[in-house]
Short mmCIF file of C-alpha atoms in Angstrom, two decimals:
data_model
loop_
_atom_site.label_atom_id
_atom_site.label_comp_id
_atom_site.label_asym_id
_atom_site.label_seq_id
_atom_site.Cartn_x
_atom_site.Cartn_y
_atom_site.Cartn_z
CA UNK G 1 -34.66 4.66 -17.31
CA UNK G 2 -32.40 4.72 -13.87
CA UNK G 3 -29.41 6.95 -13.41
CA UNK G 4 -27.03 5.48 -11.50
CA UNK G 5 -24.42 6.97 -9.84
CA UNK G 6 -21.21 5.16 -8.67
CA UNK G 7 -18.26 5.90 -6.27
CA UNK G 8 -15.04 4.07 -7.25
CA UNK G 9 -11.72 3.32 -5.98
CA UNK G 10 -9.15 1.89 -7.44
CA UNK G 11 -5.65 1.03 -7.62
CA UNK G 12 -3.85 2.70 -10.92
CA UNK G 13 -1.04 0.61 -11.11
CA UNK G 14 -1.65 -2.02 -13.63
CA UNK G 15 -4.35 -0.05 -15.76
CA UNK G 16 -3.75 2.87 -18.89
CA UNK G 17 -5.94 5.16 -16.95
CA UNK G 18 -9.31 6.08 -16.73
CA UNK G 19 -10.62 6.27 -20.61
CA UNK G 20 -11.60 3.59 -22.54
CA UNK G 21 -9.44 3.05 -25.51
CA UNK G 22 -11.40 1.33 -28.48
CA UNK G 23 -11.98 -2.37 -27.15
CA UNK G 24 -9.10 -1.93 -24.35
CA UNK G 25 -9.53 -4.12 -21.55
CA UNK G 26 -6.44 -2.12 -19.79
CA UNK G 27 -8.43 0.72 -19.26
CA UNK G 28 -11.27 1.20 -15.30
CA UNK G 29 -13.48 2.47 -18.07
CA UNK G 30 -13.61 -0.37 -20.06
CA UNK G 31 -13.29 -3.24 -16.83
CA UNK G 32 -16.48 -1.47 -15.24
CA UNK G 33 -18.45 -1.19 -19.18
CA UNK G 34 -17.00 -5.38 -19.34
CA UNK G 35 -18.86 -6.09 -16.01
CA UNK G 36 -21.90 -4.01 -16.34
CA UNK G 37 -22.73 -5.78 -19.73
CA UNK G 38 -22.21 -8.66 -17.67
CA UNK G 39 -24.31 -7.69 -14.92
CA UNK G 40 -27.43 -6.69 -17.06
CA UNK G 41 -26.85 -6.99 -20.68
CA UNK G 42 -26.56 -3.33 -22.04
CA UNK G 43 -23.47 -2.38 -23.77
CA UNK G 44 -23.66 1.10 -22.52
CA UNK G 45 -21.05 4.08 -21.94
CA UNK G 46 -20.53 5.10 -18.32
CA UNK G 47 -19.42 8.94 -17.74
CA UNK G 48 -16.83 9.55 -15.61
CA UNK G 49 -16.47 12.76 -13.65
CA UNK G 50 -12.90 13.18 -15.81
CA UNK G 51 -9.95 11.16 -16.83
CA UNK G 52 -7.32 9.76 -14.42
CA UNK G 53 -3.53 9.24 -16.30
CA UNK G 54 -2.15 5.50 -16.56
CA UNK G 55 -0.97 4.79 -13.08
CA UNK G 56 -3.07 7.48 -11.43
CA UNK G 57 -4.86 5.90 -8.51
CA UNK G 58 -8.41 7.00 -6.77
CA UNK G 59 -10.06 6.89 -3.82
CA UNK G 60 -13.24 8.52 -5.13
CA UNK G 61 -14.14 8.65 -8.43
CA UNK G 62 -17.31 9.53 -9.76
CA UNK G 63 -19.04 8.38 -12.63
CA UNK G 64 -22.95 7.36 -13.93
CA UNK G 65 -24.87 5.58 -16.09
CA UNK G 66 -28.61 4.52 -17.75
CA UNK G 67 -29.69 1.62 -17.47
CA UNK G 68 -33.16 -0.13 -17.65
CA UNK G 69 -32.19 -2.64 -15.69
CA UNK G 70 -34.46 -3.65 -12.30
CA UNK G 71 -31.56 -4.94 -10.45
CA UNK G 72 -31.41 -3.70 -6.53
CA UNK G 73 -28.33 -1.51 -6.01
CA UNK G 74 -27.27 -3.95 -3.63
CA UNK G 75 -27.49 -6.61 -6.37
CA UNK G 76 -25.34 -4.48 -8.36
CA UNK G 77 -22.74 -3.97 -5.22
CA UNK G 78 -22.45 -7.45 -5.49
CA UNK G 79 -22.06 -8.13 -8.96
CA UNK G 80 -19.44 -5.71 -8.91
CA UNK G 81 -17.41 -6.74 -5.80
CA UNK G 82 -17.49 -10.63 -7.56
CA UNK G 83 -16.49 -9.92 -11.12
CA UNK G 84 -14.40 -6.76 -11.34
CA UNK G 85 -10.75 -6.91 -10.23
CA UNK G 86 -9.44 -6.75 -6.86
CA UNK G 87 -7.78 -3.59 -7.68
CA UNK G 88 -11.07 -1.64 -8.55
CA UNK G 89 -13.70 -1.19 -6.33
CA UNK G 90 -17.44 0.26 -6.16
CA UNK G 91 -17.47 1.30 -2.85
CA UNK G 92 -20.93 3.19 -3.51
CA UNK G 93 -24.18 3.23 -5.63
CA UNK G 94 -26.86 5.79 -5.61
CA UNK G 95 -30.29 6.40 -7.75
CA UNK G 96 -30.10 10.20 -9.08
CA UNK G 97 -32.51 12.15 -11.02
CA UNK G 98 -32.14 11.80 -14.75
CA UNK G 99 -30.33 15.48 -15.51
CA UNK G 100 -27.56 14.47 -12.91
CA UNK G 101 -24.28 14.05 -15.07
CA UNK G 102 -21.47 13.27 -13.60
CA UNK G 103 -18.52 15.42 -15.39
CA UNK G 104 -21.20 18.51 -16.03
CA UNK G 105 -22.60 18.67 -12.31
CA UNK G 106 -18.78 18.25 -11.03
CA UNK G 107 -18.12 21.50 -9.16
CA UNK G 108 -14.43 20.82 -8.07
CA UNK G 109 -12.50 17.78 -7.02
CA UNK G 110 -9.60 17.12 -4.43
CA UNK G 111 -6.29 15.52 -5.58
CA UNK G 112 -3.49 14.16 -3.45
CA UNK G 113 -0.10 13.58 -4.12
CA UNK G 114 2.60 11.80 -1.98
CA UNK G 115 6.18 12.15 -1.80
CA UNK G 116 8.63 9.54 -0.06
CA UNK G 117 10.95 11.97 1.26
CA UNK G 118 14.32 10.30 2.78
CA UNK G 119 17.22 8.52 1.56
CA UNK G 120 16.04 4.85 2.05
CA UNK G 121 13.25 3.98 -0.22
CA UNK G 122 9.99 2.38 0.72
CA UNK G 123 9.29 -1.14 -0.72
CA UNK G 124 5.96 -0.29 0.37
CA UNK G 125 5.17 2.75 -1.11
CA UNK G 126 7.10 2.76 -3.97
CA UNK G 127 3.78 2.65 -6.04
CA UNK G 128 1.92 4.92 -4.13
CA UNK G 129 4.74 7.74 -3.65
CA UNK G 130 7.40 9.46 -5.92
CA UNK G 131 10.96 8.82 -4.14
CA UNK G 132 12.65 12.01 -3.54
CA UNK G 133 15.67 11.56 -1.56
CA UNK G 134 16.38 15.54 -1.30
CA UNK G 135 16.39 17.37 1.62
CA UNK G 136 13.71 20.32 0.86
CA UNK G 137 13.62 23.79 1.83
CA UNK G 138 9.66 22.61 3.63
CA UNK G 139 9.43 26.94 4.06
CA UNK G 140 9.50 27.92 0.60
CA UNK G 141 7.81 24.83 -0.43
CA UNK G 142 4.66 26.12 1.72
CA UNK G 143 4.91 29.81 0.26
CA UNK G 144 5.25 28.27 -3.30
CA UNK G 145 1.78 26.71 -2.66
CA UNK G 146 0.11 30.05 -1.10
CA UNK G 147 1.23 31.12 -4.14
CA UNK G 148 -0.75 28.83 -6.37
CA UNK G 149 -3.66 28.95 -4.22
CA UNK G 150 -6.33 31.24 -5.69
CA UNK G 151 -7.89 32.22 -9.31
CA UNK G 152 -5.07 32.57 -12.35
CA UNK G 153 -4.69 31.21 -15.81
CA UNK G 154 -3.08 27.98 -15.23
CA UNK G 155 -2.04 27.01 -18.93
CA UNK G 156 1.98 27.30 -18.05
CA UNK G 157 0.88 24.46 -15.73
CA UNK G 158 -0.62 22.12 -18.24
CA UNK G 159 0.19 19.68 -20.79
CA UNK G 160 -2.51 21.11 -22.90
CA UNK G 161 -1.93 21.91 -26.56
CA UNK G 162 -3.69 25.27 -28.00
CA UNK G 163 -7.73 25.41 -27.17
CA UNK G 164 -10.27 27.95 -26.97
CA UNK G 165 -11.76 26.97 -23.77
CA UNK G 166 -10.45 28.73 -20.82
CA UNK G 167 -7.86 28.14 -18.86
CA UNK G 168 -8.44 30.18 -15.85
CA UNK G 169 -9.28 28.17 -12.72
CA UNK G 170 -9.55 28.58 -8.78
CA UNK G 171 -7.51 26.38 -5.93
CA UNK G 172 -8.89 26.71 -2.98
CA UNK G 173 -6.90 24.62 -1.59
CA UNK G 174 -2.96 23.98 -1.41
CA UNK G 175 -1.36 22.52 1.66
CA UNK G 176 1.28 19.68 2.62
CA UNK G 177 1.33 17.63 5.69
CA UNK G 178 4.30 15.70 6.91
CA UNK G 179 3.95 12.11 8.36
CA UNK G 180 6.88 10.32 8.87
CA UNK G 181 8.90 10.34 5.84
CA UNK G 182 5.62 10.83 4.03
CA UNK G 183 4.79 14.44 2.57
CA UNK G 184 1.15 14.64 1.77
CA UNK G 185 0.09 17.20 -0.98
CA UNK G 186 -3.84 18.12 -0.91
CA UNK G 187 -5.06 19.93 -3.97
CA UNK G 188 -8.89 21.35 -3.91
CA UNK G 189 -10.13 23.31 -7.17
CA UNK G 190 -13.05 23.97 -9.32
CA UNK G 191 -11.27 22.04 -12.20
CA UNK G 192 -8.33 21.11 -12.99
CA UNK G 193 -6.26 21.02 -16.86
CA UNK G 194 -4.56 18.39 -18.23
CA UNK G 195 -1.62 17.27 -15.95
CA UNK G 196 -2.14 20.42 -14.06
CA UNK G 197 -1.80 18.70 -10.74
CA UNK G 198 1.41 16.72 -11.51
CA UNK G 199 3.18 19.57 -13.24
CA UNK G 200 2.08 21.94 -10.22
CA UNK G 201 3.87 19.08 -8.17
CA UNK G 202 6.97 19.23 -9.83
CA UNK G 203 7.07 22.67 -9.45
CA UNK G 204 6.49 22.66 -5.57
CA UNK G 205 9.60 19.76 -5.74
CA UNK G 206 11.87 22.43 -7.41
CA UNK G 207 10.98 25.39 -5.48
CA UNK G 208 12.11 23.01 -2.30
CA UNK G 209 14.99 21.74 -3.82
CA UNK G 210 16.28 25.55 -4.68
CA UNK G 211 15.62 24.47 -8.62
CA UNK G 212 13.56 27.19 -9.05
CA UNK G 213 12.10 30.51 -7.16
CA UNK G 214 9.06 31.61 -5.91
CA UNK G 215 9.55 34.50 -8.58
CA UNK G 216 9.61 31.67 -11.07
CA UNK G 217 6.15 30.80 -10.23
CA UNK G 218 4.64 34.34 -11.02
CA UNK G 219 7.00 33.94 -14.29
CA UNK G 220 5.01 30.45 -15.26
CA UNK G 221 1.46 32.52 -14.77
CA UNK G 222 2.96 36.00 -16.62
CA UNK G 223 4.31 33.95 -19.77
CA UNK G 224 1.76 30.72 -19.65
CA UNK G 225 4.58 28.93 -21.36
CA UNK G 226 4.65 25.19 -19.71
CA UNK G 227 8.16 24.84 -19.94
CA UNK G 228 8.67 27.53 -17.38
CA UNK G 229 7.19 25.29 -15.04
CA UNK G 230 9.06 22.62 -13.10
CA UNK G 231 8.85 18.60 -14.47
CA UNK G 232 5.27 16.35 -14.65
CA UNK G 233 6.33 14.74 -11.47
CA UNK G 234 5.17 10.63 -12.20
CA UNK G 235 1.83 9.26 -12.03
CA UNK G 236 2.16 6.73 -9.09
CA UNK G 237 1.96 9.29 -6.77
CA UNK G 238 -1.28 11.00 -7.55
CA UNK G 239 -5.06 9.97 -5.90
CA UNK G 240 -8.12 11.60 -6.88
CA UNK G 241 -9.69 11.91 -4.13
CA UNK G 242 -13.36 13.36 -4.30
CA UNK G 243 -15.72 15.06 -6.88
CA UNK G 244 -17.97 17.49 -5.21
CA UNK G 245 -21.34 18.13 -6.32
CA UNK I 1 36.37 -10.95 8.31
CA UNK I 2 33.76 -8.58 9.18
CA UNK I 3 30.33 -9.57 9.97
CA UNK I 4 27.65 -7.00 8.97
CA UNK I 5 23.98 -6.91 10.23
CA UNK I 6 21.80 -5.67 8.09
CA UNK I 7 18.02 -4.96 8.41
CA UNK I 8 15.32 -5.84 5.34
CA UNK I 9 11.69 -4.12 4.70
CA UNK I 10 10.07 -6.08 1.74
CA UNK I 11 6.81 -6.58 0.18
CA UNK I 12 6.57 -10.57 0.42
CA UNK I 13 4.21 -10.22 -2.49
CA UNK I 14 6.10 -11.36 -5.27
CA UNK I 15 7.97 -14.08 -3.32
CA UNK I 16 8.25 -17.42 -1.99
CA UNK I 17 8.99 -16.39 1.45
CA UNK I 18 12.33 -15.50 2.92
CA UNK I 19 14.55 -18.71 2.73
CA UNK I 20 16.70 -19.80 -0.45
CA UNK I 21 15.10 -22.77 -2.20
CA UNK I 22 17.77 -24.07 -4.20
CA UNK I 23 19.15 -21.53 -6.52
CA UNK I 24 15.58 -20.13 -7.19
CA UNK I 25 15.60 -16.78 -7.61
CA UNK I 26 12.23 -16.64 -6.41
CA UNK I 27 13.26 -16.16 -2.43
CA UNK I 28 14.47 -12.69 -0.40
CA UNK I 29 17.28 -13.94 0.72
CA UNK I 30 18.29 -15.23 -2.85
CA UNK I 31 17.57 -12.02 -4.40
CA UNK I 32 20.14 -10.59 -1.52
CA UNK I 33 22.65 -13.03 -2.19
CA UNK I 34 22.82 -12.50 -5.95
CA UNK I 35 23.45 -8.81 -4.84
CA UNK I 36 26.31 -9.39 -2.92
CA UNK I 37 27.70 -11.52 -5.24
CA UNK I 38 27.33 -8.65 -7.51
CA UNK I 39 29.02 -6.49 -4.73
CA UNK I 40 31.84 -8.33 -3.24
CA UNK I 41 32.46 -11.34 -5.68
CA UNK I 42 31.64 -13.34 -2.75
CA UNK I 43 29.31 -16.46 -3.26
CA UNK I 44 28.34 -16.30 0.51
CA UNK I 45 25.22 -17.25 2.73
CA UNK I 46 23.28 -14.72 4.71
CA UNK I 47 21.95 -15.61 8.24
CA UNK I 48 18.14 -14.53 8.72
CA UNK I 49 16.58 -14.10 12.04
CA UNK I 50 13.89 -16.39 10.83
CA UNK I 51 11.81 -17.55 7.96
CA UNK I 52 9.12 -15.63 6.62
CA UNK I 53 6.53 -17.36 5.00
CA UNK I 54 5.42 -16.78 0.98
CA UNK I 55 3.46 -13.93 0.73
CA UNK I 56 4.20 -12.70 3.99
CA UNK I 57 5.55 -9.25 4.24
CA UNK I 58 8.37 -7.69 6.44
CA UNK I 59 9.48 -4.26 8.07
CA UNK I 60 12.60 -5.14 9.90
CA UNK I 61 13.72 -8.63 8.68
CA UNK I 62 17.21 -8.91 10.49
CA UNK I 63 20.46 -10.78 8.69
CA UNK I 64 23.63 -11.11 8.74
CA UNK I 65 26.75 -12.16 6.66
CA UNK I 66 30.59 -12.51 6.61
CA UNK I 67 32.41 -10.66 4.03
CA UNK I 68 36.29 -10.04 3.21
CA UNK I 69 34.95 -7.13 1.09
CA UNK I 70 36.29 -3.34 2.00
CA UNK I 71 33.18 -1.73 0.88
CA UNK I 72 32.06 1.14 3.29
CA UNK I 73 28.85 0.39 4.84
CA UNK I 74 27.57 3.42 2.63
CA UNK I 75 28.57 2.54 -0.51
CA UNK I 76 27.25 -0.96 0.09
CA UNK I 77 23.82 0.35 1.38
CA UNK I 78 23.62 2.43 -2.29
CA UNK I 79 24.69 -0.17 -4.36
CA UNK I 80 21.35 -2.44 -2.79
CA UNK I 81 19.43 0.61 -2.88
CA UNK I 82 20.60 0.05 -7.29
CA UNK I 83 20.74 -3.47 -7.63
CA UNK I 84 17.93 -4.92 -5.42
CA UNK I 85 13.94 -5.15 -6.76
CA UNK I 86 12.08 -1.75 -5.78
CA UNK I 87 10.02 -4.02 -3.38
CA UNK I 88 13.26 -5.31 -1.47
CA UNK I 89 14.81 -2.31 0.79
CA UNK I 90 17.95 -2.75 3.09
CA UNK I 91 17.04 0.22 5.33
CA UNK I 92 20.38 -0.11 7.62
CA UNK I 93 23.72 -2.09 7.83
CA UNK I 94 25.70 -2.02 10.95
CA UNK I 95 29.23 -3.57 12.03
CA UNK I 96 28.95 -6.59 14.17
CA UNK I 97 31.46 -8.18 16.68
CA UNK I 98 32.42 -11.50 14.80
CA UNK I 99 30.05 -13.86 17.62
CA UNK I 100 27.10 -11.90 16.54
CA UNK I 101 24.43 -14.59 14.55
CA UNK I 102 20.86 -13.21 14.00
CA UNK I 103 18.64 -15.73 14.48
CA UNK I 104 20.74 -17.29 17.77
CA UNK I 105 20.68 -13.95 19.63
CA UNK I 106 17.76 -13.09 18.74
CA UNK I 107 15.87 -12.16 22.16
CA UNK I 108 12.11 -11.77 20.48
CA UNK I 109 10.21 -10.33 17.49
CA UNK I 110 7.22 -8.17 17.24
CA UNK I 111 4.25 -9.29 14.09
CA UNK I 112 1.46 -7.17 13.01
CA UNK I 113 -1.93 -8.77 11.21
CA UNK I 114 -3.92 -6.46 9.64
CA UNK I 115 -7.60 -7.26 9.09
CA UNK I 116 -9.65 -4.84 6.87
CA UNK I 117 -12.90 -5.41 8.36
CA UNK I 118 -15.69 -3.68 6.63
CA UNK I 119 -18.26 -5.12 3.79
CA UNK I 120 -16.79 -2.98 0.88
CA UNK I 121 -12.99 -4.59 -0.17
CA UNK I 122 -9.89 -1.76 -0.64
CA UNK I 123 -8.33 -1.36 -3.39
CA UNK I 124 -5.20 -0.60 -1.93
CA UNK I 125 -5.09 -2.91 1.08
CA UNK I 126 -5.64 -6.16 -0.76
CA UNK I 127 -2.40 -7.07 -0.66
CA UNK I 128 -1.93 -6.59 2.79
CA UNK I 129 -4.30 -7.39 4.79
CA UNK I 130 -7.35 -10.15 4.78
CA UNK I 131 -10.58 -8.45 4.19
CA UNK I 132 -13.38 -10.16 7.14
CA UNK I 133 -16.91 -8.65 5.64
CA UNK I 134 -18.53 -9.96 9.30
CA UNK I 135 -19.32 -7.96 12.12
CA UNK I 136 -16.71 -9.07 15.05
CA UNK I 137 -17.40 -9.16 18.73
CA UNK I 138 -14.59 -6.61 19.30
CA UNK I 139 -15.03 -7.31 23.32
CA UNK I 140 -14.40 -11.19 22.96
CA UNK I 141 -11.74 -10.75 20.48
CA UNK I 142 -10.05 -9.09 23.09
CA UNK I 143 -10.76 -11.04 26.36
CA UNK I 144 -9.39 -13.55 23.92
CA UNK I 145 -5.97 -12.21 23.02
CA UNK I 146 -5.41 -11.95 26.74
CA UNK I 147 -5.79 -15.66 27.17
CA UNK I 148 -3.63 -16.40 24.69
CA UNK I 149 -0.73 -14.10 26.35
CA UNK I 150 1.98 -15.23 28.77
CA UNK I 151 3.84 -18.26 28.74
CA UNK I 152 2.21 -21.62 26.77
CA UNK I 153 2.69 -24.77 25.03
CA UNK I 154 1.57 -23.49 21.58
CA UNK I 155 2.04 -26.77 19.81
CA UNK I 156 -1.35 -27.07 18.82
CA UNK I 157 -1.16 -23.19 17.48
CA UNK I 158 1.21 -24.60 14.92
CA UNK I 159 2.04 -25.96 11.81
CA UNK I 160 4.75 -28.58 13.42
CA UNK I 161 4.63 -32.16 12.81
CA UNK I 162 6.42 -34.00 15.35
CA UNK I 163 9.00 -32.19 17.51
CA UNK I 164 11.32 -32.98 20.12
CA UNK I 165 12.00 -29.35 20.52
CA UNK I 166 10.88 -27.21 23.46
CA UNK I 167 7.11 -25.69 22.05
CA UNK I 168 6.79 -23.51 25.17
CA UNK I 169 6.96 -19.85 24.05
CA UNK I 170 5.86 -16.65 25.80
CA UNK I 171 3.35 -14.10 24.36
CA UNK I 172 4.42 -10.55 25.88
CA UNK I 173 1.85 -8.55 24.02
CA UNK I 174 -1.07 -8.94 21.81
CA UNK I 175 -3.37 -6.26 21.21
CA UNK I 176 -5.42 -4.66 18.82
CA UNK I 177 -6.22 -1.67 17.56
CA UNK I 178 -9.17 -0.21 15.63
CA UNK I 179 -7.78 2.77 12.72
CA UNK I 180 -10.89 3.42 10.33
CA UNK I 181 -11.50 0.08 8.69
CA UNK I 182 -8.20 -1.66 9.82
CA UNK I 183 -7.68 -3.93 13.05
CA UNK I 184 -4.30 -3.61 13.20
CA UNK I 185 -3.23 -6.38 15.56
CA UNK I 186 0.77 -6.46 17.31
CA UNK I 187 2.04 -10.01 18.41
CA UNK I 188 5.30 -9.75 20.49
CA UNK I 189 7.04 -12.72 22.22
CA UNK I 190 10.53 -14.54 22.78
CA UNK I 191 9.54 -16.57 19.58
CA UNK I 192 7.01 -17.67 17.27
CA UNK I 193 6.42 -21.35 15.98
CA UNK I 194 5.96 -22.30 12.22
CA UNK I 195 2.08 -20.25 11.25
CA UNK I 196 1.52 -19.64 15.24
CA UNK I 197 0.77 -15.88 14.62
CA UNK I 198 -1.36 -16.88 11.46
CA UNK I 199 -3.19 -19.69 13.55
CA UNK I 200 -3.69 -17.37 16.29
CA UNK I 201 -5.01 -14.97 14.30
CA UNK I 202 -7.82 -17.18 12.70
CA UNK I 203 -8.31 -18.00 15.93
CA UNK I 204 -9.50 -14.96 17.29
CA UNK I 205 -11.44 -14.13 14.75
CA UNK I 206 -13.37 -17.35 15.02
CA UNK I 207 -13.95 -16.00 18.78
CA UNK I 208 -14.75 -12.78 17.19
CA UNK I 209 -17.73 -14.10 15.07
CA UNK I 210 -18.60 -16.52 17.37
CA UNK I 211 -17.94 -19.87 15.60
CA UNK I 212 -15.26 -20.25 18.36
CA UNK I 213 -15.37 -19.49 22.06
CA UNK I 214 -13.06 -18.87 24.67
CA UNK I 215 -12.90 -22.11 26.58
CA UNK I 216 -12.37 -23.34 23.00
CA UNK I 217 -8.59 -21.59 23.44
CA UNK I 218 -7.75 -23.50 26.74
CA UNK I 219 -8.96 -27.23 24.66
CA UNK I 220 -6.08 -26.04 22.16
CA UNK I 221 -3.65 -25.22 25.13
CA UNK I 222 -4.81 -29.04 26.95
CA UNK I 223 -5.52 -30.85 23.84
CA UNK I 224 -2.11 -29.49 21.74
CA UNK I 225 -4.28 -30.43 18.85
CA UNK I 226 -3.92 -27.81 15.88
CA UNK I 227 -7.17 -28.95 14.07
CA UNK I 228 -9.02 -27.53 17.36
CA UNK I 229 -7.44 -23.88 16.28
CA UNK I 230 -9.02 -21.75 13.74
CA UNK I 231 -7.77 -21.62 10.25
CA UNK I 232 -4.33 -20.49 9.26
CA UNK I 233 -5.17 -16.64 7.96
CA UNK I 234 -3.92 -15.40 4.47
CA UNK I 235 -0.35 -14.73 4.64
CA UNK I 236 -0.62 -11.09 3.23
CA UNK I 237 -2.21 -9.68 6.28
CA UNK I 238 1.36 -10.92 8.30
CA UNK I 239 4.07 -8.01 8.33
CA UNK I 240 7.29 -9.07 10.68
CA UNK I 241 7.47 -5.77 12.09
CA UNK I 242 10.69 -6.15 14.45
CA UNK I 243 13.09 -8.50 15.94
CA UNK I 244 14.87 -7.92 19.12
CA UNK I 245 18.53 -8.03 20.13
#
């Protein structure tokens, strides 16, 4: 039995996310399942490093799967650069050892998120951005994410209902880079909740827009109650992109 | 009457090119025109610089229209910014002295052609740019975009049937540019003739995988035959960057 590992990018636009749904065809999960049965006759489950929310784009996703098929890997590029969409793509294929497992072996991952940051919209980026026409307060919005940065119990930052599992995670890494009208948000953790990154967004946005404090940050952490936290900014914006192993 | 320039960025995508076919709604400057008869109550015809060709995308289209309206140039730029499709964006609108016609004073325009020129497709830059899996001669391709500067008959770099008009234009720059996987290439000139940036284009990359060569270009220049060209590229690579006034 082969392991395969796979690097994939794709474009989140038209798709309900990562997961497959029953027999959705709207989901990457189920396209890249569709094409491997294709490809070599196994209806098998691939595992994905995590999920990715409808519209949520990638850049490097990671995911494997078992297969006793004797297809080349380059065979399989192929396959998978004919018959899956335009708007997902393999872009890598790699034997592993049988134990390797993608979600389990992940040890962190690196989001971005993009803002479109003037008055005049994009018709460019208008999937690939959120639109804020607001000046921001760029100062505060850089303390806000030194103030992130680090180990705390990010629950107040997550759409998650009660669980058992922790909640405590580490950022290593928070920082924003202008480019033209572009901001550029890089998040690097060991993990990261449900809608943590999104919500953690919004409340960067607020912070800049004078919405909310830094205080209010250490407020979110103290009282874990999400609704401290500033809004689930939308999905359009957000690329995952790389799971480190 | 005033006479208000206004300047366009839109993903061509979704369109049948710049120029009103009828009343189909299907067209940029239709979409425009339905707006401002929204607006002003005015069933009026905009001016473009130029045609843009389905598919083809734009950062500065240039028109301009006549309007009796007393709308402030701010409130009319919002009310597009409302009314128009997210992938149609008038990023500026200016007062013009009444003579002022965009496509007759129009002094040049600038073109970019992206190429995305690696084996593995993008997800993101399907729609615009032209994925070329090959290796290119990156030394040929440009020897070759210096012969096809300065001042030519570019008839047989065209999509023209018969003519009487002048086909003489004159290529000020035309360079490329290598940014990861992307050959960004700039066209700039007095004008362009129907598909002569798109012709070009295949041209030099049949120069740059060696199915063309460069004497090839001056047998298009002497011949004015367009079947001697390369192929007309995909229009989604074509952005009209810029026109000059």
């Amino acid at each position: 039995m082969r392991n395969i590992k796979m690097t994939i990018e794709y474009d989140g636009k038209r798709y309900q996310g990562w997961q497959r749904l029953g027999d959705s065809d709207k989901t990457i999960q189920g396209k890249i399942e569709n094409i491997i049965h294709q490809m070599t006759g196994e209806k098998l489950e691939i595992v994905g490093s995590g999920r990715t929310d409808a519209g949520t784009h990638a850049k490097g996703q990671v995911a494997n799967f078992k297969t006793e098929s004797d297809l080349s890997l380059d065979d399989m590029l192929n396959f998978f650069h004919q018959y899956l969409p335009q708007d997902i793509v393999v872009t890598q294929l790699e034997e592993m050892p049988d134990r390797f497992h993608s979600r389990y072996n992940a040890k962190g991952k690196q989001y971005s998120y993009y803002v479109w940051n003037q008055r005049i919209p994009s018709a460019f980026y208008k999937n690939y951005s959120m639109h804020v026409p607001e000046k921001l307060d760029m100062k505060k919005v850089e303390l806000a994410c030194e103030k992130l940065k680090g180990t705390h119990d990010f629950r107040g930052f997550s759409a998650l209902k009660k669980t058992k599992k922790s909640t405590t995670r580490t950022i290593t890494e928070l920082s924003v880079k202008q480019e033209g009208a572009i901001l550029h948000f890089t998040f690097v953790g060991d993990g990261f909740l449900h809608k943590m990154v999104r919500i953690m967004m919004g409340t960067l946005l607020d912070v800049g827009t004078g919405k909310m404090s830094l205080e209010d940050i250490d407020q979110v952490f103290d009282t874990k109650i999400r609704s401290n936290a500033g809004d689930t900014v939308p999905a359009q914006g957000l690329f995952l992109d790389e799971v480190f192993y």
